[in-house]
Structures are given as C-alpha cells and as structure tokens.
mmCIF file of N, CA and C in Angstrom:
data_model
loop_
_atom_site.group_PDB
_atom_site.id
_atom_site.type_symbol
_atom_site.label_atom_id
_atom_site.label_comp_id
_atom_site.label_asym_id
_atom_site.label_seq_id
_atom_site.Cartn_x
_atom_site.Cartn_y
_atom_site.Cartn_z
ATOM 1 N N MET A 1 7.333 156.446 49.019
ATOM 2 C CA MET A 1 7.598 157.521 49.941
ATOM 3 C C MET A 1 7.206 158.872 49.350
ATOM 4 N N GLU A 2 7.473 159.036 48.033
ATOM 5 C CA GLU A 2 7.117 160.300 47.392
ATOM 6 C C GLU A 2 5.609 160.500 47.369
ATOM 7 N N THR A 3 4.868 159.422 47.267
ATOM 8 C CA THR A 3 3.407 159.530 47.267
ATOM 9 C C THR A 3 2.904 160.054 48.606
ATOM 10 N N ILE A 4 3.493 159.590 49.691
ATOM 11 C CA ILE A 4 3.088 160.058 51.018
ATOM 12 C C ILE A 4 3.397 161.540 51.174
ATOM 13 N N ILE A 5 4.551 161.973 50.664
ATOM 14 C CA ILE A 5 4.913 163.382 50.765
ATOM 15 C C ILE A 5 3.972 164.239 49.926
ATOM 16 N N ILE A 6 3.599 163.771 48.750
ATOM 17 C CA ILE A 6 2.669 164.531 47.910
ATOM 18 C C ILE A 6 1.303 164.623 48.574
ATOM 19 N N LEU A 7 0.846 163.545 49.220
ATOM 20 C CA LEU A 7 -0.420 163.608 49.957
ATOM 21 C C LEU A 7 -0.330 164.594 51.118
ATOM 22 N N LEU A 8 0.804 164.606 51.802
ATOM 23 C CA LEU A 8 1.014 165.556 52.884
ATOM 24 C C LEU A 8 1.019 166.993 52.362
ATOM 25 N N VAL A 9 1.592 167.207 51.182
ATOM 26 C CA VAL A 9 1.566 168.535 50.567
ATOM 27 C C VAL A 9 0.133 168.965 50.294
ATOM 28 N N GLY A 10 -0.692 168.050 49.807
ATOM 29 C CA GLY A 10 -2.095 168.364 49.557
ATOM 30 C C GLY A 10 -2.846 168.713 50.821
ATOM 31 N N ILE A 11 -2.608 167.952 51.879
ATOM 32 C CA ILE A 11 -3.278 168.223 53.161
ATOM 33 C C ILE A 11 -2.826 169.565 53.731
ATOM 34 N N LEU A 12 -1.521 169.826 53.702
ATOM 35 C CA LEU A 12 -1.015 171.101 54.199
ATOM 36 C C LEU A 12 -1.550 172.276 53.379
ATOM 37 N N THR A 13 -1.663 172.107 52.074
ATOM 38 C CA THR A 13 -2.213 173.161 51.228
ATOM 39 C C THR A 13 -3.679 173.421 51.558
ATOM 40 N N ALA A 14 -4.445 172.362 51.776
ATOM 41 C CA ALA A 14 -5.858 172.532 52.128
ATOM 42 C C ALA A 14 -6.005 173.248 53.468
ATOM 43 N N VAL A 15 -5.207 172.878 54.451
ATOM 44 C CA VAL A 15 -5.248 173.542 55.759
ATOM 45 C C VAL A 15 -4.836 175.001 55.623
ATOM 46 N N ALA A 16 -3.812 175.263 54.818
ATOM 47 C CA ALA A 16 -3.337 176.638 54.635
ATOM 48 C C ALA A 16 -4.389 177.503 53.959
ATOM 49 N N ILE A 17 -5.063 176.970 52.955
ATOM 50 C CA ILE A 17 -6.112 177.743 52.280
ATOM 51 C C ILE A 17 -7.265 178.008 53.229
ATOM 52 N N TYR A 18 -7.624 177.028 54.053
ATOM 53 C CA TYR A 18 -8.685 177.238 55.045
ATOM 54 C C TYR A 18 -8.310 178.367 56.005
ATOM 55 N N LEU A 19 -7.065 178.373 56.465
ATOM 56 C CA LEU A 19 -6.625 179.421 57.380
ATOM 57 C C LEU A 19 -6.527 180.774 56.684
ATOM 58 N N LEU A 20 -6.112 180.792 55.427
ATOM 59 C CA LEU A 20 -6.010 182.049 54.696
ATOM 60 C C LEU A 20 -7.371 182.698 54.463
ATOM 61 N N LEU A 21 -8.415 181.911 54.409
ATOM 62 C CA LEU A 21 -9.755 182.439 54.150
ATOM 63 C C LEU A 21 -10.489 182.858 55.422
ATOM 64 N N SER A 22 -9.849 182.768 56.569
ATOM 65 C CA SER A 22 -10.509 183.157 57.819
ATOM 66 C C SER A 22 -10.398 184.661 58.029
ATOM 67 N N LYS A 23 -11.087 185.157 59.048
ATOM 68 C CA LYS A 23 -11.123 186.591 59.313
ATOM 69 C C LYS A 23 -10.078 187.039 60.322
ATOM 70 N N SER A 24 -9.423 186.118 60.984
ATOM 71 C CA SER A 24 -8.438 186.460 61.988
ATOM 72 C C SER A 24 -7.067 186.634 61.336
ATOM 73 N N LEU A 25 -6.387 187.710 61.691
ATOM 74 C CA LEU A 25 -5.086 188.000 61.103
ATOM 75 C C LEU A 25 -4.042 186.957 61.491
ATOM 76 N N ILE A 26 -4.098 186.475 62.716
ATOM 77 C CA ILE A 26 -3.143 185.448 63.150
ATOM 78 C C ILE A 26 -3.331 184.163 62.356
ATOM 79 N N ARG A 27 -4.572 183.798 62.074
ATOM 80 C CA ARG A 27 -4.823 182.601 61.264
ATOM 81 C C ARG A 27 -4.303 182.773 59.843
ATOM 82 N N VAL A 28 -4.420 183.964 59.305
ATOM 83 C CA VAL A 28 -3.901 184.225 57.959
ATOM 84 C C VAL A 28 -2.382 184.086 57.952
ATOM 85 N N ILE A 29 -1.727 184.591 58.984
ATOM 86 C CA ILE A 29 -0.270 184.472 59.066
ATOM 87 C C ILE A 29 0.142 183.013 59.205
ATOM 88 N N LEU A 30 -0.561 182.257 60.044
ATOM 89 C CA LEU A 30 -0.262 180.823 60.175
ATOM 90 C C LEU A 30 -0.516 180.091 58.859
ATOM 91 N N GLY A 31 -1.546 180.511 58.126
ATOM 92 C CA GLY A 31 -1.837 179.908 56.830
ATOM 93 C C GLY A 31 -0.715 180.123 55.834
ATOM 94 N N THR A 32 -0.139 181.326 55.829
ATOM 95 C CA THR A 32 0.984 181.568 54.914
ATOM 96 C C THR A 32 2.212 180.756 55.316
ATOM 97 N N ALA A 33 2.428 180.594 56.619
ATOM 98 C CA ALA A 33 3.568 179.781 57.073
ATOM 99 C C ALA A 33 3.379 178.317 56.684
ATOM 100 N N ILE A 34 2.177 177.792 56.866
ATOM 101 C CA ILE A 34 1.908 176.393 56.499
ATOM 102 C C ILE A 34 2.003 176.198 54.996
ATOM 103 N N LEU A 35 1.531 177.187 54.235
ATOM 104 C CA LEU A 35 1.619 177.094 52.782
ATOM 105 C C LEU A 35 3.078 177.081 52.318
ATOM 106 N N SER A 36 3.921 177.858 52.981
ATOM 107 C CA SER A 36 5.337 177.842 52.598
ATOM 108 C C SER A 36 5.969 176.490 52.921
ATOM 109 N N HIS A 37 5.566 175.858 54.025
ATOM 110 C CA HIS A 37 6.081 174.523 54.338
ATOM 111 C C HIS A 37 5.606 173.495 53.310
ATOM 112 N N ALA A 38 4.373 173.654 52.837
ATOM 113 C CA ALA A 38 3.874 172.751 51.798
ATOM 114 C C ALA A 38 4.689 172.902 50.513
ATOM 115 N N VAL A 39 5.044 174.126 50.179
ATOM 116 C CA VAL A 39 5.851 174.359 48.975
ATOM 117 C C VAL A 39 7.249 173.767 49.147
ATOM 118 N N HIS A 40 7.808 173.864 50.354
ATOM 119 C CA HIS A 40 9.124 173.267 50.596
ATOM 120 C C HIS A 40 9.075 171.753 50.380
ATOM 121 N N LEU A 41 8.039 171.118 50.903
ATOM 122 C CA LEU A 41 7.909 169.667 50.698
ATOM 123 C C LEU A 41 7.689 169.329 49.232
ATOM 124 N N LEU A 42 6.953 170.186 48.519
ATOM 125 C CA LEU A 42 6.723 169.947 47.097
ATOM 126 C C LEU A 42 8.023 170.027 46.312
ATOM 127 N N ILE A 43 8.863 171.020 46.625
ATOM 128 C CA ILE A 43 10.163 171.129 45.956
ATOM 129 C C ILE A 43 11.019 169.897 46.258
ATOM 130 N N LEU A 44 10.979 169.438 47.499
ATOM 131 C CA LEU A 44 11.740 168.249 47.867
ATOM 132 C C LEU A 44 11.257 167.021 47.099
ATOM 133 N N ALA A 45 9.949 166.860 46.987
ATOM 134 C CA ALA A 45 9.411 165.704 46.272
ATOM 135 C C ALA A 45 9.689 165.799 44.774
ATOM 136 N N MET A 46 9.650 167.001 44.218
ATOM 137 C CA MET A 46 9.927 167.160 42.784
ATOM 138 C C MET A 46 11.399 166.902 42.476
ATOM 139 N N GLY A 47 12.262 167.206 43.438
ATOM 140 C CA GLY A 47 13.682 166.927 43.258
ATOM 141 C C GLY A 47 13.989 165.443 43.293
ATOM 142 N N GLY A 48 13.084 164.673 43.856
ATOM 143 C CA GLY A 48 13.274 163.227 43.909
ATOM 144 C C GLY A 48 13.961 162.796 45.189
ATOM 145 N N LEU A 49 13.426 161.751 45.785
ATOM 146 C CA LEU A 49 14.025 161.189 46.986
ATOM 147 C C LEU A 49 14.932 160.045 46.552
ATOM 148 N N LYS A 50 16.180 160.372 46.369
ATOM 149 C CA LYS A 50 17.134 159.398 45.858
ATOM 150 C C LYS A 50 18.112 158.998 46.947
ATOM 151 N N GLU A 51 18.630 157.813 46.804
ATOM 152 C CA GLU A 51 19.662 157.351 47.718
ATOM 153 C C GLU A 51 21.005 157.475 47.029
ATOM 154 N N GLY A 52 21.949 157.914 47.786
ATOM 155 C CA GLY A 52 23.291 158.067 47.241
ATOM 156 C C GLY A 52 24.152 158.803 48.234
ATOM 157 N N THR A 53 25.331 159.157 47.783
ATOM 158 C CA THR A 53 26.256 159.859 48.649
ATOM 159 C C THR A 53 26.387 161.310 48.192
ATOM 160 N N VAL A 54 27.028 162.105 49.011
ATOM 161 C CA VAL A 54 27.225 163.509 48.677
ATOM 162 C C VAL A 54 28.246 163.638 47.558
ATOM 163 N N PRO A 55 28.068 164.611 46.675
ATOM 164 C CA PRO A 55 28.999 164.749 45.553
ATOM 165 C C PRO A 55 30.278 165.492 45.953
ATOM 166 N N LEU A 56 31.224 164.784 46.538
ATOM 167 C CA LEU A 56 32.505 165.357 46.938
ATOM 168 C C LEU A 56 33.617 164.778 46.088
ATOM 169 N N LEU A 57 34.647 165.568 45.893
ATOM 170 C CA LEU A 57 35.798 165.073 45.139
ATOM 171 C C LEU A 57 36.492 163.970 45.925
ATOM 172 N N GLY A 58 36.882 162.949 45.225
ATOM 173 C CA GLY A 58 37.572 161.842 45.864
ATOM 174 C C GLY A 58 36.635 160.756 46.356
ATOM 175 N N GLU A 59 35.329 160.985 46.317
ATOM 176 C CA GLU A 59 34.358 159.966 46.745
ATOM 177 C C GLU A 59 34.081 159.035 45.568
ATOM 178 N N GLU A 60 34.216 157.777 45.802
ATOM 179 C CA GLU A 60 33.884 156.778 44.787
ATOM 180 C C GLU A 60 32.541 156.169 45.159
ATOM 181 N N ALA A 61 31.534 156.431 44.346
ATOM 182 C CA ALA A 61 30.197 155.909 44.632
ATOM 183 C C ALA A 61 29.487 155.592 43.325
ATOM 184 N N GLU A 62 28.456 154.772 43.451
ATOM 185 C CA GLU A 62 27.682 154.415 42.269
ATOM 186 C C GLU A 62 26.733 155.532 41.866
ATOM 187 N N SER A 63 26.156 156.212 42.849
ATOM 188 C CA SER A 63 25.216 157.291 42.533
ATOM 189 C C SER A 63 25.411 158.442 43.514
ATOM 190 N N TYR A 64 25.111 159.606 43.032
ATOM 191 C CA TYR A 64 25.209 160.813 43.847
ATOM 192 C C TYR A 64 23.836 161.452 43.976
ATOM 193 N N VAL A 65 23.674 162.225 45.032
ATOM 194 C CA VAL A 65 22.418 162.928 45.271
ATOM 195 C C VAL A 65 22.590 164.374 44.820
ATOM 196 N N ASP A 66 21.587 164.894 44.117
ATOM 197 C CA ASP A 66 21.617 166.285 43.677
ATOM 198 C C ASP A 66 21.352 167.199 44.870
ATOM 199 N N ALA A 67 22.237 168.117 45.130
ATOM 200 C CA ALA A 67 22.116 168.994 46.303
ATOM 201 C C ALA A 67 21.328 170.262 46.012
ATOM 202 N N LEU A 68 20.955 170.517 44.768
ATOM 203 C CA LEU A 68 20.263 171.755 44.426
ATOM 204 C C LEU A 68 18.896 171.883 45.091
ATOM 205 N N PRO A 69 18.030 170.850 45.099
ATOM 206 C CA PRO A 69 16.735 171.022 45.787
ATOM 207 C C PRO A 69 16.883 171.324 47.279
ATOM 208 N N GLN A 70 17.834 170.680 47.938
ATOM 209 C CA GLN A 70 18.039 170.949 49.360
ATOM 210 C C GLN A 70 18.537 172.378 49.573
ATOM 211 N N ALA A 71 19.389 172.876 48.702
ATOM 212 C CA ALA A 71 19.883 174.250 48.825
ATOM 213 C C ALA A 71 18.746 175.250 48.598
ATOM 214 N N LEU A 72 17.893 174.974 47.622
ATOM 215 C CA LEU A 72 16.753 175.856 47.374
ATOM 216 C C LEU A 72 15.792 175.864 48.556
ATOM 217 N N ILE A 73 15.549 174.703 49.138
ATOM 218 C CA ILE A 73 14.642 174.611 50.277
ATOM 219 C C ILE A 73 15.223 175.336 51.482
ATOM 220 N N LEU A 74 16.506 175.181 51.722
ATOM 221 C CA LEU A 74 17.133 175.873 52.851
ATOM 222 C C LEU A 74 17.033 177.384 52.699
ATOM 223 N N THR A 75 17.265 177.879 51.498
ATOM 224 C CA THR A 75 17.124 179.307 51.239
ATOM 225 C C THR A 75 15.679 179.756 51.431
ATOM 226 N N ALA A 76 14.733 178.967 50.947
ATOM 227 C CA ALA A 76 13.324 179.321 51.083
ATOM 228 C C ALA A 76 12.877 179.293 52.541
ATOM 229 N N ILE A 77 13.406 178.386 53.338
ATOM 230 C CA ILE A 77 13.057 178.331 54.761
ATOM 231 C C ILE A 77 13.527 179.596 55.471
ATOM 232 N N VAL A 78 14.734 180.031 55.173
ATOM 233 C CA VAL A 78 15.262 181.241 55.801
ATOM 234 C C VAL A 78 14.431 182.457 55.401
ATOM 235 N N ILE A 79 14.097 182.565 54.128
ATOM 236 C CA ILE A 79 13.307 183.699 53.658
ATOM 237 C C ILE A 79 11.908 183.674 54.254
ATOM 238 N N SER A 80 11.265 182.512 54.292
ATOM 239 C CA SER A 80 9.908 182.442 54.840
ATOM 240 C C SER A 80 9.896 182.713 56.343
ATOM 241 N N PHE A 81 10.949 182.302 57.050
ATOM 242 C CA PHE A 81 11.039 182.620 58.476
ATOM 243 C C PHE A 81 11.138 184.125 58.688
ATOM 244 N N ALA A 82 11.953 184.786 57.891
ATOM 245 C CA ALA A 82 12.111 186.237 58.024
ATOM 246 C C ALA A 82 10.812 186.964 57.686
ATOM 247 N N VAL A 83 10.139 186.533 56.630
ATOM 248 C CA VAL A 83 8.878 187.179 56.244
ATOM 249 C C VAL A 83 7.812 186.937 57.306
ATOM 250 N N THR A 84 7.738 185.731 57.851
ATOM 251 C CA THR A 84 6.758 185.433 58.897
ATOM 252 C C THR A 84 7.028 186.269 60.143
ATOM 253 N N ALA A 85 8.280 186.399 60.531
ATOM 254 C CA ALA A 85 8.614 187.227 61.694
ATOM 255 C C ALA A 85 8.226 188.679 61.452
ATOM 256 N N PHE A 86 8.487 189.199 60.263
ATOM 257 C CA PHE A 86 8.128 190.576 59.932
ATOM 258 C C PHE A 86 6.614 190.773 59.962
ATOM 259 N N ILE A 87 5.865 189.828 59.403
ATOM 260 C CA ILE A 87 4.401 189.944 59.386
ATOM 261 C C ILE A 87 3.837 189.831 60.804
ATOM 262 N N LEU A 88 4.436 188.991 61.647
ATOM 263 C CA LEU A 88 3.982 188.898 63.035
ATOM 264 C C LEU A 88 4.194 190.212 63.781
ATOM 265 N N VAL A 89 5.308 190.879 63.518
ATOM 266 C CA VAL A 89 5.548 192.175 64.149
ATOM 267 C C VAL A 89 4.532 193.205 63.659
ATOM 268 N N LEU A 90 4.244 193.191 62.365
ATOM 269 C CA LEU A 90 3.225 194.103 61.838
ATOM 270 C C LEU A 90 1.854 193.810 62.437
ATOM 271 N N ALA A 91 1.512 192.536 62.603
ATOM 272 C CA ALA A 91 0.225 192.176 63.189
ATOM 273 C C ALA A 91 0.147 192.616 64.649
ATOM 274 N N TYR A 92 1.227 192.475 65.373
ATOM 275 C CA TYR A 92 1.250 192.919 66.771
ATOM 276 C C TYR A 92 1.069 194.427 66.865
ATOM 277 N N ARG A 93 1.734 195.148 65.984
ATOM 278 C CA ARG A 93 1.605 196.603 65.981
ATOM 279 C C ARG A 93 0.184 197.022 65.590
ATOM 280 N N ALA A 94 -0.401 196.341 64.624
ATOM 281 C CA ALA A 94 -1.784 196.644 64.229
ATOM 282 C C ALA A 94 -2.745 196.339 65.372
ATOM 283 N N TYR A 95 -2.489 195.265 66.109
ATOM 284 C CA TYR A 95 -3.345 194.945 67.250
ATOM 285 C C TYR A 95 -3.215 196.003 68.345
ATOM 286 N N GLN A 96 -2.016 196.515 68.557
ATOM 287 C CA GLN A 96 -1.822 197.573 69.550
ATOM 288 C C GLN A 96 -2.579 198.838 69.153
ATOM 289 N N GLU A 97 -2.566 199.168 67.888
ATOM 290 C CA GLU A 97 -3.210 200.396 67.428
ATOM 291 C C GLU A 97 -4.726 200.262 67.354
ATOM 292 N N LEU A 98 -5.210 199.135 66.830
ATOM 293 C CA LEU A 98 -6.639 198.976 66.552
ATOM 294 C C LEU A 98 -7.384 198.194 67.622
ATOM 295 N N GLY A 99 -6.693 197.385 68.402
ATOM 296 C CA GLY A 99 -7.332 196.608 69.449
ATOM 297 C C GLY A 99 -8.075 195.383 68.961
ATOM 298 N N THR A 100 -7.838 194.963 67.738
ATOM 299 C CA THR A 100 -8.506 193.787 67.191
ATOM 300 C C THR A 100 -7.598 193.112 66.169
ATOM 301 N N ASP A 101 -7.864 191.825 65.918
ATOM 302 C CA ASP A 101 -7.157 191.138 64.841
ATOM 303 C C ASP A 101 -8.138 190.657 63.775
ATOM 304 N N ASP A 102 -9.396 191.104 63.856
ATOM 305 C CA ASP A 102 -10.408 190.768 62.860
ATOM 306 C C ASP A 102 -10.180 191.621 61.613
ATOM 307 N N LEU A 103 -10.053 190.996 60.473
ATOM 308 C CA LEU A 103 -9.732 191.719 59.250
ATOM 309 C C LEU A 103 -10.854 192.650 58.808
ATOM 310 N N ASP A 104 -12.104 192.255 59.014
ATOM 311 C CA ASP A 104 -13.218 193.125 58.650
ATOM 312 C C ASP A 104 -13.241 194.389 59.508
ATOM 313 N N GLU A 105 -12.978 194.243 60.792
ATOM 314 C CA GLU A 105 -12.925 195.419 61.653
ATOM 315 C C GLU A 105 -11.731 196.298 61.329
ATOM 316 N N MET A 106 -10.638 195.695 60.899
ATOM 317 C CA MET A 106 -9.474 196.498 60.498
ATOM 318 C C MET A 106 -9.772 197.321 59.258
ATOM 319 N N ARG A 107 -10.554 196.752 58.342
ATOM 320 C CA ARG A 107 -10.917 197.465 57.113
ATOM 321 C C ARG A 107 -11.979 198.529 57.373
ATOM 322 N N GLY A 108 -12.688 198.411 58.508
ATOM 323 C CA GLY A 108 -13.765 199.346 58.800
ATOM 324 C C GLY A 108 -15.106 198.914 58.264
ATOM 325 N N VAL A 109 -15.233 197.642 57.911
ATOM 326 C CA VAL A 109 -16.489 197.117 57.405
ATOM 327 C C VAL A 109 -17.383 196.761 58.582
ATOM 328 N N ASN A 110 -18.584 197.308 58.624
ATOM 329 C CA ASN A 110 -19.537 197.011 59.690
ATOM 330 C C ASN A 110 -20.662 196.167 59.133
ATOM 331 N N ASP A 111 -21.123 195.207 59.906
ATOM 332 C CA ASP A 111 -22.219 194.338 59.487
ATOM 333 C C ASP A 111 -23.583 194.961 59.786
ATOM 334 N N GLU A 112 -23.601 196.113 60.405
ATOM 335 C CA GLU A 112 -24.876 196.724 60.772
ATOM 336 C C GLU A 112 -25.492 197.475 59.649
#
C-alpha cells in the first residue's frame, strides 16, 4: 500500500511541477495546491501505514498507531487551504487590475 502512495506522490509532484512552469497564474496556483497535497501524502507514507488502535488510557491493545503524522498533516492542510485562498484572492485582484492572468504580460514582457 505504501508503494502505491509513493507512486501517487510522484505523479502528483510531476503534475504540480508541470502546472508551476506554465504561464497562467491560475495554473500556478493549482500547481502549488497539488504540490501541497503530494507533500501531505508523503508525510503520511513516511509515518507508516500501521494497523492498531488509538493511544487512549485504559485501552488494552497489542499495537498503537502514532498520531503525530496525522496531526502534522491536518495542520498542514489547514495552512495550505488558507494560503491557497489568499493567493486566489490576490490573483483575482490582479486580474481585475491588469485584465490578464498571463505571467509574462503581468511582468510587462513583450514578445515583439
């Protein structure tokens, strides 16, 4: 199962890098969101996919699951959602002001 997740992390990273290298601002924002999801899956896979019960007092079990990777991922999801929402608002405002989402046109680079 961990192998499948690692392959999925690789595919998501490749898609994210492709989107990050495009000229459209919306694609760059989607690329950063996909890259953050790939990192979340990587943290989950590095923490190990173990079977067990939650570590609560009074629970008698043979093995327990470490809750730290899940807590880190939950925190990272909240932070990445907030950053993505903020960047989307900035992109919308830039589109209102400049009338384009092309990064070269935003920089003022002309191909002529």
